[in-house]
Amino acid sequence: MGKARATGARPKAPGAPAGARGGRARPNPNPFEVKVNRQKFQVLGRKTRHDVGLPGVSRARAIQKRTQTLLKEYKERDKSNVFIDKRFGEYNSHISAEEKMMRRFALEQQRQHEKRNIYNLNEDEELTHFGQSLADIEKLNDIVDSDSDTEERGVLSAELTAAHFGGGAFPHEKPSQQPGPEAARPRSHKELIEELIAKSKQEKRERQAQREDALELTEKLDRDWREIQSLLSRRAPQAQSRHQEKPQPDAYDRAVRELGFEMKAQPSDRMKTEEELAKEEQERLRRLEAERVRRMLGTSEDQDSKGPAHVSADDLNDGFVLDKDDRRLLSYKDGKMNVQEAQSGEASNGGDEEEEEDEEEEEEEGEEDAEDSGGSDSHSDLECGVESEEESEQPEQEPRPPPRGRSAGRGQDARDAARTELPYTFALPSPLEDLKSLLAERPEKPVEEQLLVVERIQKCHHPLAVGNKAKLEKLFGFLLEYVGELATEDPPDLRVIDKLVVPLYNLCQMFPESASESVRFVLRDAMHEMEGTIEAKGRAAFPGLDVLIYLKIAGMLFPTSDLWHPVVTPALVCLSQLLTKCPVLSLPDVVKGLFVCCVFLDYVSLSQRFIPELVNFLLGILYIATPNQPGPGYTLVHPFRPLGRNSELLVVSDEGDAATWRRRSLSLHWASARHAQTETEANHTRLSCLAVCLALVKRCVLLYGALPAFHDITRPLRALLAQHLAGSSHPHELQELCRSALADMEAQERRYQPLVCERSKPVPLKLFTPRLVKVLEFGRKQGSTKEEQERKRLIHKHRREFKGAVREIRKDNQFLARMQLSEIMERDAERKRKVKQLFNSLAEQEGEWKALKRKKFKK
Amino acid sequence: MERVRGPRSARRALGRLLEAVLASRAEANAVFDILAVLQSEDPEEIQDAVRACSRLFGALLERGELFVGQLPPEETVMAGSQGATRKYKVWMRHRYQSCCNRLAELLAHPSFQVKELALSTLMKFVQLEGAHPLEKPKWEGSYLFPRQLFKAVVDGLLSLEEDCSLLLSQFCQYLEHDDVRYHAMQAAADTVARVANAHPEVPLTFWNNVFTLLSAVSLPRQESDIANFYVQHAELSDKWKVTHLKEHRKAFQLMWLGFLKHKLPLSLYKKVLVIMHESILPHLAQPSLMIDFLTRAYDIGGAISLLALNGLFILIHEHNLEYPDFYRKLYGLDPSVFHVKYRARFFHLADLFLSSPICPPYLGAAFAKRLARLALTAPPELLMALPFICKPAAPTTRPGRVLGHRPRGPELDADPYDPDEEDPAQSRALESSLWELQALQRHYHPEVSKAASVINQALSVPEASIAPLLELTAFEIFERDLKKKGPEAVPLEFIPAQGLLGRREDLCAQHFTLS
């Protein structure tokens, strides 16, 4: 078989060198040159690369390569002159060939461009077109016909070149160069030329015909147009003349026409009836409430909307989840977090969008509300054009009675009077002092007037106008500061603050971000101050009324029931600090503390969260209201001490005062009371404080009744109350309160359900999918870690390369030695030859000489 | 008459006198003039005189012109018929003695510069006297140190009347030298014993001074570190006590025990206990001797007992002390520990015990229950760490720890845990559950409620260090909450505000009026 193949291969052998150089398709080589590496075992799937080798060929190639490189070097080893190619970038491998050519061209151009002589103005750059000098082109007047030129330019087929340039010299070589069956019949050169000419002529003709067609069409079009034009031109003068004949339209006609052309009013939405409005409002509130509850719980909707969580087969069920899942719990508490959750399901997706829209609506409404707050006199503010524009855009808003217009309208009379003297526009006061001077320039200025000023400032700076937004954002901070200053005055101007809360709320609705920022700022200020005194003295006094009022206002501006809220959570910590760090030293302190308690409980009234500090504080207040006799069952914590100067602060010893006491609300003025009270007043205040404290205790009982540890929480309170009640000389009403609080505590059912851990989800069966390892290389390198494998592979590669390099070097040396040997041999042979030649010539001479001699002798 | 001309001329006069005394023995009587200036009222003059004395006696000590050995009374020598040189030396030694006494008195001078100068002069004398001893060695190469002089210095430092903390801090730089430290420990122990015996009521300032000195003493860790001597010796001998760390430790222990056995003011208890575990216990020769002090401190209550327990714990843990009541006492700490400054230590300890695998279940449960009860009155900064401490007592992974998980348990109508029981074994905590933490899950601070919900998890959370949580203060929590940014817009209250006190049903509106 081998022989058959060999014989089959033989005829093709002459063509082999060409093919071998060309590509991979290697013709069958001489079987005697083939070395077959026999495999001992057949391994399925193994790719063998070296089963057949061609030692002769490869050796020849190696030798050839060496002759080209090594031998050259060897031969030039003693030569000192070198050939250096100084063309630009010749040895720079970083730039590509194209770039290299470009740079060279640029250099060349530059060199040409440099004027050799500054006086020679004419020597300019030679302009070219397609590589030909434009000057030359201009000189050649009779260029070939442009048509034919464009047609054939660039078409440079082999055929054409052959036909044009001397191809005819070897007419018989063509068939040999053109392989293929069609080349069977050789065509003469003449035929070819003729064919070519015929082809080009035909093309020319076709083009001619096309051009004529186009011309014809154009002419036709022109003709048509002329007809139409004549029509048109005839008509225009007619119309003019008719217009002149027409009588002038009277005013009525004109008005009618104008009305007709005027933009038609779009049909607006039907005005909503009262019920619809109420219903809508109800709906909005319901939705907002749902939103609030969701934020309060923090996670609930997440769990609802999510189906069973996807568990991967590789999940180890060790509770490890990606960070993002973990964090969702916290980030979710914020208002619009659900937008990010959109992927959780389509249903929730739709809802989310709605919610978002609704929130926007809500914001808008807030703004409208804010605008409308001054509603009744909005026409008087014609100066602010933006406002009126706004109103004209939303005509349906007009008839709706402004919600806060009424409330503001209470002081209508006062306002009417004020309007006569108040300016209508106010520039926004930039520093706080300006605002203060604006609001309180006259001390007798009534509250309503101040409010009106704020309102007008707000209106003159509608947020839609450029730059007003920032100004209004600042206004919130100013107002807040102003409130703080009012609160620190003596006596605090609480009525103004009370009124200012409404604009504060409105501004906050407009700019939640900046409002929260300023509230946080004041809180931080207060806490910093407190922390400073704690650091210095170890304790801090109760802060002024302003901090308490800030905390209260923060609770009104932001939803207090959120699990986490950027303003409310710090405010809660702040409240807790007030209750734990500030010792109660005086009666105002008690009032402040109770106010803080009230604010705290208001904060958690919806979320019903547990406040240990508050219970402690109430316990402390109750304790200082009893004569000191530490009893069992309760221990006081930090700010209170069982014994000491202030440990009987709220004890009322005067029977008469106790008898005349009537229960009424505490006044916030007492919190900052610097003026002395009479003893009776003070006693009454004490009793009122106690009453408030007891009421708060009752409230706590109500709040925390459901907690499992309720009885443990209230144990100290109960013990103290029982003791309190036993030996009390308090008025009847207070005793009644005590009794009811105690009864409430007792009434809470004691139910201790043993705790059970959350049922963990059933562990999914582990799927033992085979572990797939990428096989990088066969052999004993498997079964280690990836790095190890990588390392081993590298070592292996290195060793192989090293061996290869050594082999190459060895072969180089052998080659060189061979070359040197051959050189020596050559030299020796040469020398031998020359010696032989010399001997030859000498022998010849000798022979000649001897022959001559012999001749002589013979003669 | 010279003094009238002003300080500069007075100084010059002193200098002249000094030169004269040092130049010839005949002028020796001028020493009286110098010593007279020492009694002056003016601080400037005193300082000049002190400097002069320092130079004078320093030179004399170096020259060896002072009498060596037991000093005979001045009169007998003067009257006797010994050689003039000996008379001179004895006389001069007496002058030196009176100068040193005066300097020791000056340590109580109102001016700090004078005090400081007197101290440094005395220490210079100590150094010189150590190098040129004024007593005869008992045997060849025996160790000599001017104990009398040094004791006078320490006595002067530990003043009964005034707070010497500044001067003591100056003195502390000498304590780096091993011999000074050794003798200071001995001298301090002597002084404390003497003063406490002499006075029935020792003033607070004295104790404070003693504590300042004692707390400044810190022993080297290794024997080889003892090589830094204030008094230069040609060669150190192995026979000297001062070269052995063991002796140092003995002196240290004697000093502290001698100090602590007295009835100290409460503030000092706290200070001692705070440094106890770091600077005192490791250096004592027999640390378990501290137990008396620690048990006494425990009985005081409050933060002090907490700190005492910390010390006890180290004794138990590292020095193998047998103290069976330890857990009971730890258990008995009152709730005020939540509010004291050193509470982090307590919780570290509690965490350590409760997470130990050999802590018996009843104990773990009782502690967990007790801590949970305390948590009902704790501020938020503590509550963040508390559940993580209670948690190890609760998991179901070990039998008996059932506080967090008791399936199929009967519903109870009262908590079986008895909070008033002092013995953790009798408290029936094992029959209870951690309802308190369940209540904390409704805490107003989100992080607390999140932390409290660890008891709901069946699997134990990976153990994280609670140390950073324990160090947290409320103010830091506040700052952290302020810095935390919500991902989206700030949610707003949708119910419009009506006035400062809010709506009618709000508590503020019910109980407060604006008028």
Coordinates of C-alpha atoms in Angstrom, one line a residue, chain A residues 199-484:
Chain A
K199 CA -17.1 45.7 -24.6
S200 CA -16.1 49.3 -24.0
K201 CA -18.0 50.5 -27.0
Q202 CA -21.1 48.8 -25.8
E203 CA -20.8 50.4 -22.4
K204 CA -20.3 53.8 -24.0
R205 CA -23.4 53.3 -26.0
E206 CA -25.5 52.4 -23.0
R207 CA -24.4 55.4 -21.2
Q208 CA -25.3 57.6 -24.1
A209 CA -28.7 56.2 -24.2
Q210 CA -29.2 56.8 -20.5
R211 CA -28.1 60.3 -20.7
E212 CA -30.5 61.0 -23.5
D213 CA -33.3 59.5 -21.5
A214 CA -32.5 61.7 -18.6
L215 CA -32.4 64.8 -20.8
E216 CA -35.8 63.9 -22.3
L217 CA -37.3 63.5 -18.9
T218 CA -36.0 66.8 -17.8
E219 CA -37.4 68.5 -20.7
K220 CA -40.7 66.9 -20.2
L221 CA -40.8 68.0 -16.6
D222 CA -40.0 71.5 -17.6
R223 CA -42.8 71.5 -20.0
D224 CA -45.2 70.3 -17.5
W225 CA -44.1 72.9 -15.0
R226 CA -44.5 75.6 -17.5
E227 CA -48.1 74.6 -18.0
I228 CA -48.8 74.6 -14.3
Q229 CA -46.9 77.8 -13.8
S230 CA -49.1 79.5 -16.3
L231 CA -52.1 78.3 -14.4
L232 CA -50.7 79.6 -11.2
S233 CA -49.7 82.9 -12.5
R234 CA -53.1 83.4 -14.0
R235 CA -54.8 82.7 -10.8
A236 CA -52.9 85.0 -8.4
P237 CA -54.0 88.3 -10.0
Q238 CA -57.5 87.1 -10.1
A239 CA -57.6 86.5 -6.4
Q240 CA -56.2 89.9 -5.8
S241 CA -58.8 91.6 -7.8
R242 CA -61.5 89.7 -6.1
H243 CA -60.2 90.8 -2.7
Q244 CA -60.4 94.3 -3.8
E245 CA -63.9 93.9 -4.9
K246 CA -65.0 92.5 -1.5
P247 CA -66.6 95.0 1.0
Q248 CA -64.7 95.8 4.1
P249 CA -65.8 93.5 7.0
D250 CA -67.5 95.3 9.8
A251 CA -66.4 95.1 13.4
Y252 CA -68.7 92.3 14.2
D253 CA -67.4 90.0 11.4
R254 CA -63.9 90.7 12.5
A255 CA -64.6 89.9 16.0
V256 CA -66.3 86.7 15.0
R257 CA -63.4 85.7 12.8
E258 CA -60.9 86.6 15.5
L259 CA -62.8 84.4 17.9
G260 CA -62.8 81.6 15.4
F261 CA -59.0 81.9 15.0
E262 CA -58.4 82.2 18.7
M263 CA -57.1 79.0 20.3
K264 CA -59.9 77.0 21.5
A265 CA -60.1 76.4 25.2
Q266 CA -59.4 72.7 26.0
P267 CA -62.1 71.0 27.8
S268 CA -60.9 70.8 31.3
D269 CA -61.6 68.1 33.9
R270 CA -64.9 68.2 35.4
M271 CA -65.0 70.1 38.6
K272 CA -65.0 67.7 41.4
T273 CA -67.9 67.6 43.9
E274 CA -67.4 67.9 47.6
E275 CA -67.9 64.2 48.1
E276 CA -65.4 63.3 45.5
L277 CA -62.9 65.6 47.0
A278 CA -63.5 64.1 50.4
K279 CA -63.2 60.6 49.0
E280 CA -60.0 61.4 47.2
E281 CA -58.6 63.0 50.3
Q282 CA -59.6 59.9 52.3
E283 CA -58.0 57.7 49.7
R284 CA -54.8 59.7 49.9
L285 CA -54.7 59.5 53.6
R286 CA -55.3 55.8 53.6
R287 CA -52.5 55.3 51.2
L288 CA -50.1 57.5 53.1
E289 CA -51.1 55.6 56.3
A290 CA -50.4 52.3 54.6
E291 CA -47.0 53.7 53.5
R292 CA -46.3 54.9 57.0
V293 CA -47.1 51.5 58.6
R294 CA -44.9 49.8 56.1
R295 CA -42.0 52.1 57.0
M296 CA -42.7 51.6 60.7
L297 CA -42.4 47.8 60.4
G298 CA -39.4 48.3 58.3
T299 CA -39.5 45.0 56.5
S300 CA -43.1 43.7 56.2
E301 CA -43.8 44.5 52.6
D302 CA -40.5 43.1 51.5
Q303 CA -41.5 39.8 53.0
D304 CA -45.0 39.9 51.6
S305 CA -44.2 40.7 48.1
K306 CA -41.3 38.3 47.9
G307 CA -42.0 34.8 47.0
P308 CA -40.0 32.0 48.6
A309 CA -36.4 33.1 48.2
H310 CA -34.4 31.4 45.6
V311 CA -32.0 29.0 47.1
S312 CA -29.1 27.9 45.0
A313 CA -28.0 24.4 44.9
D314 CA -24.7 25.4 46.2
D315 CA -26.2 27.3 49.1
L316 CA -24.7 25.9 52.3
N317 CA -27.7 27.1 54.3
D318 CA -25.4 28.6 56.8
G319 CA -27.3 31.8 56.7
F320 CA -24.8 33.6 54.6
V321 CA -26.3 36.0 52.2
L322 CA -24.9 38.6 50.1
D323 CA -24.4 42.0 51.6
K324 CA -27.1 43.6 49.5
D325 CA -29.8 41.3 50.9
D326 CA -28.7 42.1 54.4
R327 CA -28.8 45.8 53.8
R328 CA -32.2 45.9 52.3
L329 CA -33.7 45.6 55.7
L330 CA -32.4 49.0 56.7
S331 CA -32.6 50.8 53.5
Y332 CA -36.1 49.8 53.1
K333 CA -37.3 51.9 55.9
D334 CA -37.0 54.9 53.8
G335 CA -39.8 56.3 51.8
K336 CA -39.2 55.4 48.3
M337 CA -37.1 52.4 48.7
N338 CA -39.6 50.3 47.0
V339 CA -38.6 51.8 43.7
Q340 CA -35.4 49.8 43.9
E341 CA -37.3 46.7 44.9
A342 CA -39.2 46.8 41.6
Q343 CA -37.7 43.6 40.4
S344 CA -39.3 41.6 43.1
G345 CA -42.5 41.2 41.2
E346 CA -44.7 42.8 38.7
A347 CA -47.6 43.4 41.0
S348 CA -45.6 45.4 43.4
N349 CA -44.0 47.1 40.5
G350 CA -47.2 48.6 39.4
G351 CA -48.0 49.6 42.9
D352 CA -44.7 51.2 43.3
E353 CA -45.1 53.4 40.3
E354 CA -48.4 54.5 41.6
E355 CA -47.0 55.3 44.9
E356 CA -44.3 57.3 43.4
E357 CA -46.7 59.2 41.3
D358 CA -48.8 59.7 44.3
E359 CA -45.9 61.1 46.2
E360 CA -45.2 63.5 43.5
E361 CA -48.8 64.5 43.6
E362 CA -48.6 64.9 47.2
E363 CA -45.7 67.2 46.9
E364 CA -47.4 69.2 44.3
E365 CA -50.4 69.5 46.5
G366 CA -48.3 70.6 49.2
E367 CA -47.0 73.3 47.1
E368 CA -50.4 74.3 46.0
D369 CA -51.5 74.3 49.5
A370 CA -48.7 76.6 50.3
E371 CA -49.7 78.9 47.6
D372 CA -53.3 78.8 48.6
S373 CA -52.5 79.4 52.2
G374 CA -52.9 83.1 51.5
G375 CA -55.7 82.4 49.1
S376 CA -58.2 85.1 49.9
D377 CA -55.9 87.9 49.1
S378 CA -54.0 86.3 46.4
H379 CA -55.1 88.9 43.9
S380 CA -53.7 91.6 45.9
D381 CA -50.2 90.2 45.1
L382 CA -50.3 91.1 41.5
E383 CA -46.7 92.1 41.8
C384 CA -45.5 88.6 41.7
G385 CA -46.2 87.6 38.2
V386 CA -45.2 84.0 38.6
E387 CA -48.0 83.5 41.0
S388 CA -50.7 84.8 38.7
E389 CA -49.3 82.8 35.9
E390 CA -49.5 79.7 38.0
E391 CA -53.1 80.4 38.8
S392 CA -54.1 81.0 35.2
E393 CA -52.6 77.7 34.4
Q394 CA -54.7 75.9 36.9
P395 CA -58.0 77.5 36.7
E396 CA -59.8 74.5 38.2
Q397 CA -58.0 75.2 41.5
E398 CA -59.6 78.6 41.8
P399 CA -63.0 77.8 43.0
R400 CA -61.8 75.2 45.5
P401 CA -61.8 76.8 48.9
P402 CA -58.2 77.0 50.1
P403 CA -57.9 74.7 53.1
R404 CA -55.7 76.9 55.2
G405 CA -57.2 80.2 53.9
R406 CA -59.9 79.9 56.5
S407 CA -57.7 79.2 59.3
A408 CA -55.6 82.1 58.4
G409 CA -58.6 84.1 57.9
R410 CA -59.4 84.2 61.5
G411 CA -57.8 87.4 62.1
Q412 CA -59.4 88.9 59.1
D413 CA -60.0 92.2 60.7
A414 CA -56.6 92.6 62.1
R415 CA -55.2 91.6 58.8
D416 CA -57.3 94.1 56.9
A417 CA -55.9 96.8 59.1
A418 CA -52.4 95.5 58.7
R419 CA -52.7 95.3 54.9
T420 CA -53.1 99.0 54.8
E421 CA -49.7 99.5 56.2
L422 CA -47.8 96.4 55.3
P423 CA -45.9 96.3 52.1
Y424 CA -46.9 93.6 49.7
T425 CA -43.6 92.4 48.7
F426 CA -40.6 91.4 50.8
A427 CA -37.2 90.6 49.6
L428 CA -36.0 87.5 51.3
P429 CA -34.0 88.5 54.3
S430 CA -30.6 87.1 53.9
P431 CA -29.1 86.9 57.3
L432 CA -31.2 86.0 60.3
E433 CA -31.0 89.5 61.7
D434 CA -32.9 90.9 58.8
L435 CA -35.7 88.4 59.3
K436 CA -35.8 89.3 62.9
S437 CA -36.0 92.9 62.3
L438 CA -38.6 92.3 59.7
L439 CA -40.7 90.2 61.9
A440 CA -40.2 91.9 65.2
E441 CA -39.4 95.4 64.4
R442 CA -42.3 96.6 66.4
P443 CA -42.7 94.7 69.6
E444 CA -46.4 95.2 69.6
K445 CA -46.7 93.6 66.2
P446 CA -49.4 91.1 66.5
V447 CA -48.9 87.4 65.7
E448 CA -51.1 87.5 62.6
E449 CA -49.0 90.3 61.1
Q450 CA -45.8 88.3 61.5
L451 CA -47.5 85.3 59.9
L452 CA -48.6 87.5 57.0
V453 CA -45.1 88.7 56.5
V454 CA -43.8 85.1 56.4
E455 CA -46.6 84.2 54.0
R456 CA -45.8 87.0 51.7
I457 CA -42.1 86.3 51.7
Q458 CA -43.0 82.8 50.7
K459 CA -45.3 84.0 47.9
C460 CA -42.9 86.5 46.4
H461 CA -40.4 83.8 46.1
H462 CA -42.3 81.1 44.2
P463 CA -40.0 78.1 43.9
L464 CA -40.6 77.9 40.2
A465 CA -38.7 81.1 39.5
V466 CA -35.0 80.8 39.2
G467 CA -33.0 81.2 42.4
N468 CA -36.1 81.4 44.6
K469 CA -35.8 77.8 45.6
A470 CA -32.5 78.2 47.4
K471 CA -33.8 81.3 49.1
L472 CA -36.9 79.6 50.4
E473 CA -34.8 76.7 51.5
K474 CA -32.8 79.2 53.6
L475 CA -36.0 80.7 54.9
F476 CA -36.8 77.4 56.7
G477 CA -33.5 77.6 58.5
F478 CA -34.1 81.2 59.4
L479 CA -37.5 80.5 60.7
L480 CA -36.2 77.6 62.8
E481 CA -33.5 79.8 64.3
Y482 CA -36.0 82.5 64.9
V483 CA -38.2 80.0 66.7
G484 CA -35.3 79.1 68.9

